[in-house]
């Protein structure tokens, strides 16, 4: 429920109290009323159909009441400034508006020309609307002006409705009277709304899209004649404007500009709020950041609805049907968002995922990138689902229906698959061991013989088909110079599904780095692992280590290192092996490491024997007593 506090100000004798009394009594009170009425609170059912409670505060302009006046002005949401003749009109610009500014208040002001009934039956000077324009130009805080008559009960309700509307549907964030145009923040919000309504992304809102827009925002269909009138108005106001294909972005903005110019800015607010915008024209925090918790040892993944949304989005913006999103198509896709997610920029997207020969992200890479984002920072995915216009299927569903939470897993050395489709593997090893080339090969990039040291962590994500035909998304992460800091972070290790210990089989000093790592970070023993001898196409070197790699792994009953080369066509089988080990973590532990025996069967059997013994004893006692 919204509460609007109106402070009624103005010179003595302008009819402030009479306006309030006329609103409450619904008729003019001819008897003399007290000079300052007590505070009045009007419930929503009486004021407007909206859920607004209105508090009206009468004030005095006498110098001795100035302290109370200042206090009430600072407490209010909107000021109703009343004048009734030429003198009190002049005081609007000369005294009242500068006075409000001197108090430092930042609230809208509605100016009311009261006693308009005197225009017809006396020569009392009255101010016409045109004379208020210079004042409104000078004082931007003036929201609107209206003529009223407390005696004839003319425009009294409308006056206070304008005050409510100035708070609930303020014009200031929407329209710049000086420039005569919509403000940039309003234009930005309306551009996003146009984008979301343009379902086929052809740059026009056709008749069907306009109809759906009308139903969504105003809960009623758009009559054909109303749509024709809208198109006619746009054709008249914009030179050489054609509505043959529908209403384009320029026409949509012009239509909303009409609403602002004609004082129908509440229409714009209905549209904005239907699309979850706040008074400051930002998206509601509860909308873009709904509650979504991932329990410890669990992870987040896209649900089928989430994958379907991102597939449709890709196909919609792949305008040239080349199977990839080029820079122009990506820019168009992310137009209603703040831009690429920060984590994508940090990972140098699209180099973090699969691209075609032209360097454009493919559908496979697009889904892999969002799978990785959801796994690592699900709240970013939810935020972008909101920006991009994901609409849940069910009426009670929220944005979070595009995601799902996997079953928590803590003990990884128990046999069986983990119930997750996105897994993370850290690739650890000495500098120049070939880790970066391994990630390039994972993304189907050609081998580059030039060595580029990795400074900051680098990720690569791609889909892998497991034995049996099931697909999963594998994230390979090379830690770079942050390797020690990440390995000391228990939360980072908890998120990891597999360690790939990689060394250069042709470099005699490469394997010792792995031995040193495992000694420095014994917590790595809690994670499943695979040992890998890279650059197997080169001559094998004897490692300067106490134990050779095969001896080292066999000393604690682990499989021997896999010998692979990124130049071999069989490298894809290695990535399948990684994904298989990550989804079956018990295979990545020493063979003699057995899980604790399940003693529940012993307890059940023992309980059964005990119950049988008790039953036999009771039978024996009963037979003895009978004898």
Coordinates of C-alpha atoms in Angstrom, one line a residue:
X1 CA 0.0 0.0 0.0
X2 CA 1.2 3.5 -0.9
X3 CA 0.8 6.5 1.4
X4 CA 0.7 10.0 -0.2
X5 CA 1.1 12.9 2.2
X6 CA -0.2 16.2 0.6
X7 CA 0.8 19.5 2.2
X8 CA -1.7 22.3 1.1
X9 CA 0.1 25.7 0.9
X10 CA -0.7 29.1 -0.3
X11 CA -1.6 32.7 0.8
X12 CA -4.3 33.4 3.2
X13 CA -7.8 33.7 1.6
X14 CA -7.0 31.5 -1.4
X15 CA -9.5 28.8 -0.3
X16 CA -7.1 26.1 0.9
X17 CA -9.4 24.9 3.7
X18 CA -12.5 25.2 1.5
X19 CA -10.9 22.9 -1.1
X20 CA -10.2 20.2 1.5
X21 CA -13.7 20.5 3.0
X22 CA -15.3 20.3 -0.4
X23 CA -13.3 17.1 -1.1
X24 CA -14.3 15.5 2.2
X25 CA -18.0 16.6 2.2
X26 CA -18.4 16.3 -1.6
X27 CA -20.2 19.7 -1.5
X28 CA -19.1 23.3 -0.7
X29 CA -19.3 24.2 3.0
X30 CA -21.0 27.6 3.0
X31 CA -20.7 28.1 6.8
X32 CA -17.4 29.6 8.0
X33 CA -14.9 26.9 8.7
X34 CA -11.9 27.1 10.9
X35 CA -8.8 28.8 9.4
X36 CA -6.6 25.6 9.5
X37 CA -8.3 22.2 9.3
X38 CA -6.9 19.3 11.2
X39 CA -5.0 16.5 9.4
X40 CA -7.3 14.2 7.3
X41 CA -6.5 10.7 6.2
X42 CA -8.6 9.2 3.3
X43 CA -8.5 5.4 2.7
X44 CA -7.9 4.0 -0.8
X45 CA -11.6 3.1 -1.4
X46 CA -12.6 6.7 -1.4
X47 CA -9.8 8.3 -3.3
X48 CA -8.9 6.2 -6.3
X49 CA -9.1 2.6 -7.4
X50 CA -5.4 2.3 -6.7
X51 CA -4.2 1.1 -3.4
X52 CA -3.3 4.6 -2.1
X53 CA -3.9 6.1 1.3
X54 CA -4.0 9.9 1.2
X55 CA -3.1 12.2 4.1
X56 CA -4.0 15.8 3.6
X57 CA -2.4 18.5 5.8
X58 CA -3.7 22.1 5.8
X59 CA -1.3 24.9 6.6
X60 CA -1.3 28.6 7.5
X61 CA 0.7 31.3 5.7
X62 CA 0.9 33.6 8.7
X63 CA 4.5 34.4 9.8
X64 CA 3.8 33.2 13.4
X65 CA 3.0 29.7 11.9
X66 CA 6.1 29.5 9.8
X67 CA 7.8 26.9 12.0
X68 CA 4.9 24.5 11.6
X69 CA 4.7 25.2 7.9
X70 CA 8.4 24.3 7.4
X71 CA 7.9 21.0 9.4
X72 CA 4.9 19.9 7.3
X73 CA 6.6 20.8 4.0
X74 CA 9.6 18.6 4.9
X75 CA 7.4 15.7 5.8
X76 CA 5.2 15.7 2.7
X77 CA 5.4 13.7 -0.6
X78 CA 3.8 16.4 -2.7
X79 CA 2.8 20.1 -2.3
X80 CA -0.5 21.5 -3.4
X81 CA 0.1 25.2 -3.9
X82 CA -3.2 27.2 -4.1
X83 CA -3.7 30.7 -5.5
X84 CA -6.9 32.6 -6.4
X85 CA -6.2 36.0 -7.8
X86 CA -3.4 38.0 -9.6
X87 CA -1.6 38.9 -6.3
X88 CA -1.5 35.3 -5.1
X89 CA -0.5 34.2 -8.6
X90 CA 2.5 36.6 -8.6
X91 CA 3.5 35.2 -5.2
X92 CA 3.8 31.7 -6.7
X93 CA 7.0 32.6 -8.5
X94 CA 8.2 35.5 -6.2
X95 CA 7.8 33.8 -2.8
X96 CA 6.4 30.2 -2.6
X97 CA 8.6 28.4 -5.1
X98 CA 11.9 30.0 -3.9
X99 CA 10.7 29.3 -0.4
X100 CA 10.3 25.6 -1.1
X101 CA 13.7 25.5 -2.7
X102 CA 15.3 27.2 0.3
X103 CA 14.0 24.3 2.5
X104 CA 15.9 21.8 0.4
X105 CA 12.8 19.7 -0.4
X106 CA 12.7 17.6 -3.5
X107 CA 9.0 16.9 -4.0
X108 CA 6.6 17.6 -6.9
X109 CA 4.4 20.7 -6.7
X110 CA 0.8 20.8 -8.1
X111 CA -0.4 24.4 -8.7
X112 CA -4.2 25.0 -8.3
X113 CA -6.0 28.1 -9.5
X114 CA -8.9 28.1 -7.0
X115 CA -12.2 30.1 -7.2
X116 CA -12.5 29.7 -10.9
X117 CA -16.2 30.3 -10.5
X118 CA -15.4 34.0 -10.0
X119 CA -14.3 34.3 -13.7
X120 CA -18.0 34.4 -14.9
X121 CA -19.6 36.6 -12.2
X122 CA -17.0 39.3 -11.4
X123 CA -14.0 41.1 -12.8
X124 CA -11.5 39.4 -10.4
X125 CA -8.3 38.9 -12.3
X126 CA -7.7 35.3 -13.2
X127 CA -4.7 33.6 -14.7
X128 CA -5.0 31.7 -17.9
X129 CA -3.0 28.5 -18.5
X130 CA -0.5 30.2 -20.9
X131 CA 0.6 32.5 -18.0
X132 CA 1.7 29.5 -16.0
X133 CA 4.1 28.2 -18.7
X134 CA 6.9 30.6 -17.8
X135 CA 6.6 29.6 -14.2
X136 CA 6.7 25.9 -15.0
X137 CA 9.7 26.5 -17.2
X138 CA 11.6 28.2 -14.4
X139 CA 10.5 25.8 -11.7
X140 CA 10.8 22.2 -13.0
X141 CA 9.5 20.8 -9.7
X142 CA 6.0 22.0 -10.8
X143 CA 4.3 18.8 -11.9
X144 CA 1.0 20.1 -13.2
X145 CA -1.5 23.0 -13.0
X146 CA -5.3 22.8 -12.7
X147 CA -8.3 25.2 -12.3
X148 CA -10.8 24.4 -9.6
X149 CA -13.7 25.8 -7.6
X150 CA -14.5 24.7 -4.1
X151 CA -17.8 26.6 -4.3
X152 CA -19.0 24.7 -7.3
X153 CA -17.2 21.5 -6.4
X154 CA -15.4 21.8 -9.8
X155 CA -12.2 19.8 -10.4
X156 CA -11.8 19.3 -6.6
X157 CA -11.4 15.5 -6.8
X158 CA -9.2 15.9 -9.9
X159 CA -6.9 18.4 -8.0
X160 CA -6.1 15.9 -5.3
X161 CA -5.9 13.1 -7.8
X162 CA -3.2 15.1 -9.6
X163 CA -1.4 15.3 -6.3
X164 CA -1.6 11.5 -5.8
X165 CA -0.5 11.0 -9.4
X166 CA 2.5 13.3 -9.0
X167 CA 3.8 10.8 -6.4
X168 CA 2.6 7.5 -7.8
X169 CA 3.2 8.4 -11.4
X170 CA 5.7 11.3 -11.4
X171 CA 6.4 13.1 -14.7
X172 CA 9.9 14.3 -13.7
X173 CA 11.7 11.0 -14.4
X174 CA 10.0 10.6 -17.7
X175 CA 9.8 13.9 -19.5
X176 CA 12.0 17.0 -19.9
X177 CA 9.7 20.0 -20.4
X178 CA 12.7 22.3 -21.3
X179 CA 13.9 19.9 -24.0
X180 CA 10.3 18.9 -24.9
X181 CA 11.3 15.2 -25.1
X182 CA 11.5 12.0 -23.0
X183 CA 14.4 11.7 -20.7
X184 CA 17.3 9.3 -21.6
X185 CA 16.5 6.9 -18.7
X186 CA 12.9 6.7 -19.8
X187 CA 14.0 6.2 -23.5
X188 CA 16.3 3.4 -22.4
X189 CA 13.6 1.6 -20.5
X190 CA 11.1 1.9 -23.3
X191 CA 13.7 0.7 -25.8
X192 CA 14.1 -2.5 -23.8
X193 CA 10.3 -2.9 -23.6
X194 CA 10.1 -2.5 -27.4
X195 CA 12.8 -5.2 -27.8
X196 CA 10.9 -7.6 -25.5
X197 CA 7.6 -7.1 -27.4
X198 CA 9.2 -7.4 -30.8
X199 CA 9.0 -11.2 -30.6
X200 CA 10.3 -11.8 -34.2
X201 CA 13.0 -9.2 -33.9
X202 CA 12.1 -7.6 -37.3
X203 CA 12.3 -4.1 -35.9
X204 CA 8.5 -3.6 -35.9
X205 CA 5.6 -4.2 -33.6
X206 CA 3.0 -5.8 -35.9
X207 CA -0.7 -5.8 -35.1
X208 CA -0.5 -9.1 -33.2
X209 CA 2.5 -7.9 -31.1
X210 CA 0.7 -4.6 -30.4
X211 CA -2.4 -6.6 -29.3
X212 CA -0.3 -8.8 -26.9
X213 CA 1.5 -5.7 -25.6
X214 CA -1.9 -4.0 -24.8
X215 CA -3.3 -7.1 -23.1
X216 CA -0.1 -7.6 -21.0
X217 CA 0.0 -3.9 -19.8
X218 CA -3.7 -3.0 -19.6
X219 CA -5.5 -6.4 -19.3
X220 CA -7.7 -5.6 -22.2
X221 CA -7.5 -6.0 -26.0
X222 CA -6.6 -3.1 -28.3
X223 CA -9.7 -2.3 -30.5
X224 CA -8.9 -2.1 -34.3
X225 CA -10.1 1.5 -34.5
X226 CA -7.8 2.5 -31.6
X227 CA -4.8 0.9 -33.3
X228 CA -5.7 2.7 -36.6
X229 CA -5.9 6.0 -34.7
X230 CA -2.5 5.4 -33.2
X231 CA -1.0 4.7 -36.6
X232 CA -2.7 7.8 -38.0
X233 CA -1.4 10.0 -35.2
X234 CA 2.1 8.7 -35.8
X235 CA 1.9 9.3 -39.5
X236 CA 0.8 12.9 -38.9
X237 CA 3.5 13.7 -36.3
X238 CA 6.5 12.0 -38.0
X239 CA 7.4 13.2 -41.6
X240 CA 7.3 10.4 -44.2
X241 CA 6.5 7.8 -41.5
X242 CA 5.0 4.5 -42.7
X243 CA 3.1 2.0 -40.5
X244 CA 2.8 -0.6 -43.3
X245 CA 5.1 -3.1 -41.5
X246 CA 3.9 -2.0 -38.0
X247 CA 5.2 0.4 -35.4
X248 CA 9.0 0.7 -35.2
X249 CA 11.1 1.9 -32.3
X250 CA 10.8 5.6 -33.4
X251 CA 7.0 5.4 -33.5
X252 CA 6.9 3.5 -30.1
X253 CA 8.9 6.3 -28.5
X254 CA 6.8 9.0 -30.2
X255 CA 3.6 7.3 -28.9
X256 CA 4.8 7.5 -25.3
X257 CA 6.0 11.1 -25.9
X258 CA 2.3 11.9 -26.8
X259 CA 1.2 10.4 -23.4
X260 CA 3.7 12.6 -21.6
X261 CA 2.8 15.8 -23.4
X262 CA -0.9 15.2 -22.9
X263 CA -0.6 14.7 -19.2
X264 CA -1.2 10.9 -19.5
X265 CA 2.1 10.0 -18.0
X266 CA 0.3 7.4 -15.7
X267 CA -0.1 5.4 -19.0
X268 CA 3.7 5.3 -19.3
X269 CA 4.0 4.3 -15.7
X270 CA 1.6 1.4 -16.1
X271 CA 3.8 0.1 -19.0
X272 CA 7.0 0.6 -17.0
X273 CA 5.7 -1.1 -13.9
X274 CA 4.3 -4.0 -15.8
X275 CA 7.9 -4.6 -16.9
X276 CA 9.1 -4.3 -13.3
X277 CA 10.6 -0.8 -13.4
X278 CA 10.9 1.3 -10.2
X279 CA 10.3 5.1 -9.8
X280 CA 14.0 5.6 -10.5
X281 CA 13.6 3.7 -13.8
X282 CA 15.8 0.8 -12.7
X283 CA 14.5 -2.8 -12.7
X284 CA 13.1 -4.0 -9.4
X285 CA 15.8 -5.7 -7.3
X286 CA 13.4 -8.4 -6.3
X287 CA 12.8 -9.1 -10.0
X288 CA 16.3 -9.4 -11.2
X289 CA 17.6 -10.9 -7.9
X290 CA 15.0 -13.3 -6.7
X291 CA 15.8 -15.6 -3.8
X292 CA 17.8 -18.6 -5.1
X293 CA 20.0 -20.6 -2.7
X294 CA 22.4 -23.4 -3.7
X295 CA 23.0 -25.7 -0.7
X296 CA 26.5 -26.7 0.3
X297 CA 28.1 -29.4 -2.0
X298 CA 25.3 -28.8 -4.6
X299 CA 25.4 -26.8 -7.8
X300 CA 23.1 -24.9 -10.1
X301 CA 22.3 -25.9 -13.7
X302 CA 19.9 -24.7 -16.4
X303 CA 16.6 -26.5 -16.5
X304 CA 15.0 -27.7 -19.8
X305 CA 13.0 -24.4 -19.8
X306 CA 16.3 -22.5 -19.4
X307 CA 18.0 -24.3 -22.2
X308 CA 15.0 -23.9 -24.5
X309 CA 15.0 -20.1 -23.9
X310 CA 18.7 -19.7 -24.8
X311 CA 18.3 -22.0 -27.8
X312 CA 15.4 -19.9 -29.1
X313 CA 17.3 -16.7 -28.4
X314 CA 20.3 -17.9 -30.4
X315 CA 18.2 -18.9 -33.4
X316 CA 16.3 -15.7 -33.3
X317 CA 19.4 -13.5 -33.5
X318 CA 21.4 -15.7 -36.0
X319 CA 20.0 -13.5 -38.8
X320 CA 22.4 -14.8 -41.5
X321 CA 21.8 -18.4 -40.5
X322 CA 25.5 -19.2 -40.5
X323 CA 25.4 -21.1 -37.2
X324 CA 27.2 -18.4 -35.3
X325 CA 26.6 -15.1 -33.6
X326 CA 28.8 -12.4 -35.0
X327 CA 29.6 -9.2 -33.1
X328 CA 26.6 -7.3 -34.6
X329 CA 24.2 -10.1 -33.7
X330 CA 25.7 -10.4 -30.2
X331 CA 25.3 -6.6 -29.7
X332 CA 21.7 -6.8 -30.8
X333 CA 21.0 -9.7 -28.5
X334 CA 22.5 -8.0 -25.5
X335 CA 20.9 -4.6 -26.3
X336 CA 18.4 -4.7 -23.4
X337 CA 21.1 -5.7 -20.9
X338 CA 24.0 -3.8 -19.3
X339 CA 26.2 -5.6 -21.8
X340 CA 28.2 -8.9 -21.5
X341 CA 28.4 -10.3 -18.0
X342 CA 31.5 -9.2 -16.3
X343 CA 32.7 -12.8 -15.9
X344 CA 32.4 -13.2 -19.7
X345 CA 34.6 -10.2 -20.3
X346 CA 37.2 -11.5 -17.8
X347 CA 37.2 -14.9 -19.5
X348 CA 37.6 -13.2 -22.9
X349 CA 34.4 -14.5 -24.3
X350 CA 33.9 -16.0 -26.9
X351 CA 37.4 -17.4 -26.7
X352 CA 36.3 -19.4 -23.6
X353 CA 33.9 -21.6 -25.6
X354 CA 33.3 -23.1 -29.0
X355 CA 33.5 -20.9 -32.2
X356 CA 33.2 -21.6 -35.9
X357 CA 35.9 -20.9 -38.4
X358 CA 34.9 -17.2 -38.6
X359 CA 35.5 -16.9 -34.8
X360 CA 31.7 -16.6 -34.0
X361 CA 30.2 -18.4 -31.1
X362 CA 28.2 -21.5 -32.2
X363 CA 25.0 -22.8 -30.6
X364 CA 27.1 -25.5 -28.9
X365 CA 29.4 -22.8 -27.5
X366 CA 26.5 -20.5 -26.6
X367 CA 24.8 -23.2 -24.4
X368 CA 28.1 -24.2 -22.9
X369 CA 28.9 -20.6 -21.9
X370 CA 25.6 -20.2 -20.2
X371 CA 26.0 -23.7 -18.5
X372 CA 29.3 -22.5 -17.1
X373 CA 27.9 -19.2 -16.0
X374 CA 25.0 -20.9 -14.2
X375 CA 27.4 -23.4 -12.5
X376 CA 29.7 -20.7 -11.3
X377 CA 27.4 -17.7 -10.7
X378 CA 23.7 -18.7 -11.0
X379 CA 22.5 -15.2 -9.9
X380 CA 24.2 -13.7 -12.9
X381 CA 22.2 -16.1 -15.1
X382 CA 19.0 -15.2 -13.3
X383 CA 19.7 -11.5 -13.7
X384 CA 20.3 -11.9 -17.5
X385 CA 17.2 -14.0 -17.9
X386 CA 15.3 -11.0 -16.5
X387 CA 17.0 -8.5 -18.8
X388 CA 16.4 -10.8 -21.8
X389 CA 12.8 -11.4 -21.2
X390 CA 12.5 -15.0 -20.0
X391 CA 8.8 -15.7 -19.3
X392 CA 8.0 -18.7 -17.1
X393 CA 5.5 -21.2 -18.4
X394 CA 3.3 -21.4 -15.3
X395 CA 1.5 -18.5 -13.7
X396 CA 3.1 -19.2 -10.3
X397 CA 6.6 -19.8 -11.7
X398 CA 9.4 -17.2 -11.4
X399 CA 12.6 -16.6 -13.2
X400 CA 14.2 -19.3 -11.1
X401 CA 12.2 -22.0 -13.0
X402 CA 14.9 -21.7 -15.7
X403 CA 17.4 -23.2 -13.2
X404 CA 17.6 -26.3 -11.1
X405 CA 19.7 -27.3 -8.1
X406 CA 21.6 -30.6 -8.2
X407 CA 21.6 -33.1 -5.5
X408 CA 24.3 -32.3 -2.9
X409 CA 27.3 -34.6 -2.9
X410 CA 29.9 -34.6 -0.1
X411 CA 31.6 -38.0 -0.2
X412 CA 33.1 -38.5 -3.6
X413 CA 34.8 -41.9 -3.2
X414 CA 31.5 -43.8 -3.0
X415 CA 30.7 -45.7 -6.2
X416 CA 28.0 -44.3 -8.5
X417 CA 27.4 -41.3 -10.7
X418 CA 26.8 -37.8 -9.4
X419 CA 23.5 -36.2 -10.4
X420 CA 24.9 -33.2 -12.3
X421 CA 25.3 -32.3 -16.0
X422 CA 28.0 -29.6 -15.5
X423 CA 31.3 -30.5 -14.0
X424 CA 34.5 -28.5 -13.2
X425 CA 38.0 -29.8 -13.6
X426 CA 41.1 -27.9 -12.5
X427 CA 44.2 -28.5 -14.7
X428 CA 47.3 -28.3 -12.5
X429 CA 50.9 -28.6 -13.7
X430 CA 54.2 -26.8 -14.2
X431 CA 54.6 -23.8 -16.4
X432 CA 54.9 -24.8 -20.1
X433 CA 53.5 -28.3 -19.4
X434 CA 51.0 -27.8 -22.2
X435 CA 47.9 -26.9 -20.2
X436 CA 46.9 -23.9 -22.4
X437 CA 47.3 -26.1 -25.6
X438 CA 45.1 -28.7 -23.9
X439 CA 42.3 -26.1 -23.4
X440 CA 42.7 -24.9 -27.0
X441 CA 42.3 -28.4 -28.2
X442 CA 39.2 -28.9 -26.1
X443 CA 37.7 -26.0 -28.0
X444 CA 38.8 -27.4 -31.4
X445 CA 41.4 -24.7 -31.8
X446 CA 44.5 -25.3 -34.0
X447 CA 47.7 -26.1 -32.2
X448 CA 50.0 -23.0 -31.7
X449 CA 53.6 -23.9 -31.1
X450 CA 54.4 -20.4 -29.7
X451 CA 54.4 -20.4 -25.9
X452 CA 52.1 -17.9 -24.1
X453 CA 52.4 -18.0 -20.3
X454 CA 49.1 -18.0 -18.5
X455 CA 48.9 -15.2 -15.9
X456 CA 45.3 -15.2 -14.7
X457 CA 42.9 -18.1 -14.5
X458 CA 41.6 -19.3 -17.8
X459 CA 38.5 -21.3 -18.4
X460 CA 37.2 -23.4 -21.4
X461 CA 33.8 -25.1 -21.6
X462 CA 32.4 -27.5 -24.1
X463 CA 29.9 -30.4 -24.2
X464 CA 31.2 -34.0 -24.0
X465 CA 29.3 -37.1 -25.0
X466 CA 29.6 -39.8 -22.3
X467 CA 29.5 -43.5 -23.0
X468 CA 25.8 -44.4 -23.5
X469 CA 25.0 -41.1 -25.3
X470 CA 24.4 -38.8 -22.4
X471 CA 25.9 -35.3 -22.7
X472 CA 27.5 -33.2 -20.0
X473 CA 29.3 -29.8 -20.0
X474 CA 32.9 -30.0 -18.9
X475 CA 34.7 -26.9 -17.6
X476 CA 38.5 -27.0 -17.7
X477 CA 40.2 -24.3 -15.7
X478 CA 43.9 -23.4 -15.8
X479 CA 44.7 -21.5 -12.6
X480 CA 47.8 -19.5 -13.8
X481 CA 49.7 -17.5 -11.2
X482 CA 46.7 -17.7 -8.8
X483 CA 47.2 -21.4 -8.4
X484 CA 48.4 -21.4 -4.8
X485 CA 45.7 -18.9 -3.6
X486 CA 42.9 -21.0 -5.3
X487 CA 44.2 -24.3 -3.9
X488 CA 44.2 -22.8 -0.4
X489 CA 40.6 -21.7 -0.8
X490 CA 38.4 -24.6 0.5
X491 CA 35.3 -23.2 -1.1
X492 CA 37.0 -23.3 -4.5
X493 CA 38.1 -26.9 -3.9
X494 CA 34.6 -27.8 -2.8
X495 CA 33.2 -26.6 -6.2
X496 CA 35.8 -28.6 -8.1
X497 CA 34.8 -32.1 -9.4
X498 CA 38.1 -33.4 -10.6
X499 CA 41.8 -32.6 -10.6
X500 CA 43.8 -33.2 -13.8
X501 CA 47.5 -33.4 -12.9
X502 CA 49.3 -32.6 -16.2
X503 CA 53.0 -32.7 -16.9
X504 CA 55.3 -32.4 -19.9
X505 CA 56.5 -36.0 -20.6
X506 CA 59.4 -34.5 -22.6
X507 CA 60.6 -32.2 -19.8
X508 CA 62.5 -34.0 -17.0
X509 CA 61.6 -31.3 -14.5
X510 CA 57.9 -31.1 -15.1
X511 CA 56.5 -34.0 -12.9
X512 CA 58.2 -32.8 -9.7
X513 CA 55.8 -29.8 -9.7
X514 CA 52.9 -32.2 -9.2
X515 CA 54.7 -34.0 -6.4
X516 CA 55.4 -30.7 -4.7
X517 CA 51.8 -29.5 -5.1
X518 CA 50.4 -32.6 -3.4
X519 CA 52.8 -32.2 -0.5
X520 CA 52.1 -28.5 -0.1
X521 CA 48.3 -29.0 -0.4
X522 CA 47.3 -32.3 1.2
X523 CA 43.6 -31.2 0.9
X524 CA 43.9 -32.2 -2.8
X525 CA 43.8 -35.8 -1.7
X526 CA 40.1 -35.3 -1.0
X527 CA 39.4 -34.8 -4.7
X528 CA 39.3 -37.4 -7.5
X529 CA 42.2 -37.1 -9.9
X530 CA 43.6 -38.1 -13.3
X531 CA 47.3 -38.0 -14.1
X532 CA 48.2 -36.9 -17.6
X533 CA 51.5 -37.0 -19.6
X534 CA 51.2 -34.3 -22.2
X535 CA 53.3 -33.8 -25.4
X536 CA 53.4 -37.6 -25.8
X537 CA 54.3 -37.1 -29.5
X538 CA 57.8 -36.1 -28.3
X539 CA 60.6 -38.2 -27.0
X540 CA 59.9 -39.3 -23.4
X541 CA 62.3 -38.0 -20.8
X542 CA 63.2 -39.5 -17.4
X543 CA 61.7 -37.3 -14.7
X544 CA 64.0 -35.9 -12.0
X545 CA 61.8 -37.2 -9.2
X546 CA 62.2 -39.7 -6.5
X547 CA 59.7 -41.9 -8.3
X548 CA 58.9 -42.0 -12.0
X549 CA 55.2 -41.1 -12.8
X550 CA 54.1 -44.7 -13.3
X551 CA 55.8 -45.7 -10.0
X552 CA 54.4 -42.7 -8.2
X553 CA 50.8 -43.4 -9.2
X554 CA 51.0 -47.1 -8.6
X555 CA 52.5 -46.5 -5.1
X556 CA 49.0 -45.5 -4.0
X557 CA 47.0 -47.7 -6.3
X558 CA 46.1 -45.1 -8.9
X559 CA 45.9 -45.6 -12.7
X560 CA 49.1 -44.8 -14.6
X561 CA 49.2 -41.4 -16.3
X562 CA 47.4 -41.1 -19.6
X563 CA 49.8 -40.3 -22.5
X564 CA 48.2 -37.8 -24.8
X565 CA 49.1 -35.1 -27.4
X566 CA 47.0 -32.3 -28.6
X567 CA 48.3 -33.1 -32.1
X568 CA 46.6 -36.5 -32.0
X569 CA 43.1 -37.1 -33.3
X570 CA 42.4 -39.3 -30.3
X571 CA 42.7 -36.3 -27.9
X572 CA 38.8 -36.2 -27.8
X573 CA 38.9 -39.5 -26.0
X574 CA 40.9 -37.9 -23.2
X575 CA 38.2 -35.3 -22.6
X576 CA 35.6 -38.1 -22.4
X577 CA 37.8 -39.8 -19.8
X578 CA 37.9 -36.5 -17.8
X579 CA 34.1 -36.1 -17.9
X580 CA 33.6 -39.7 -17.0
X581 CA 35.9 -39.4 -14.0
X582 CA 34.1 -36.2 -12.9
X583 CA 30.7 -37.8 -13.1
X584 CA 32.0 -41.0 -11.5
X585 CA 34.3 -39.5 -8.9
X586 CA 35.0 -42.8 -7.1
X587 CA 37.1 -43.9 -10.1
X588 CA 39.5 -41.1 -9.5
X589 CA 40.6 -42.3 -6.0
X590 CA 43.2 -44.9 -5.0
X591 CA 41.9 -48.4 -5.6
X592 CA 42.5 -49.6 -2.0
X593 CA 40.5 -46.7 -0.6
X594 CA 37.2 -48.3 0.3
X595 CA 34.2 -46.4 1.6
X596 CA 33.2 -47.2 5.2
X597 CA 31.2 -50.5 5.3
X598 CA 27.5 -50.2 5.5
X599 CA 26.6 -51.7 8.8
X600 CA 22.9 -51.0 8.6
X601 CA 22.2 -54.7 7.5
X602 CA 24.0 -56.0 10.6
X603 CA 21.9 -53.7 12.8
X604 CA 18.7 -54.9 11.1
X605 CA 19.6 -58.6 11.4
X606 CA 20.6 -58.1 15.1
X607 CA 17.3 -56.4 15.8
X608 CA 15.4 -59.3 14.1
X609 CA 17.2 -61.9 16.2
X610 CA 16.6 -59.9 19.4
X611 CA 12.8 -59.6 18.6
X612 CA 12.7 -63.3 17.9
X613 CA 14.4 -64.1 21.2
X614 CA 11.9 -61.9 23.1
X615 CA 9.0 -63.5 21.4
X616 CA 10.3 -67.0 22.3
X617 CA 10.8 -66.0 25.9
X618 CA 7.2 -64.7 26.2
X619 CA 5.8 -67.9 24.7
X620 CA 7.8 -70.0 27.1
X621 CA 6.6 -67.9 30.1
X622 CA 3.0 -68.2 29.0
X623 CA 3.2 -72.0 28.6
X624 CA 5.0 -72.3 32.1
X625 CA 2.2 -70.3 33.8
X626 CA -0.4 -72.3 32.1
X627 CA 1.2 -75.5 33.5

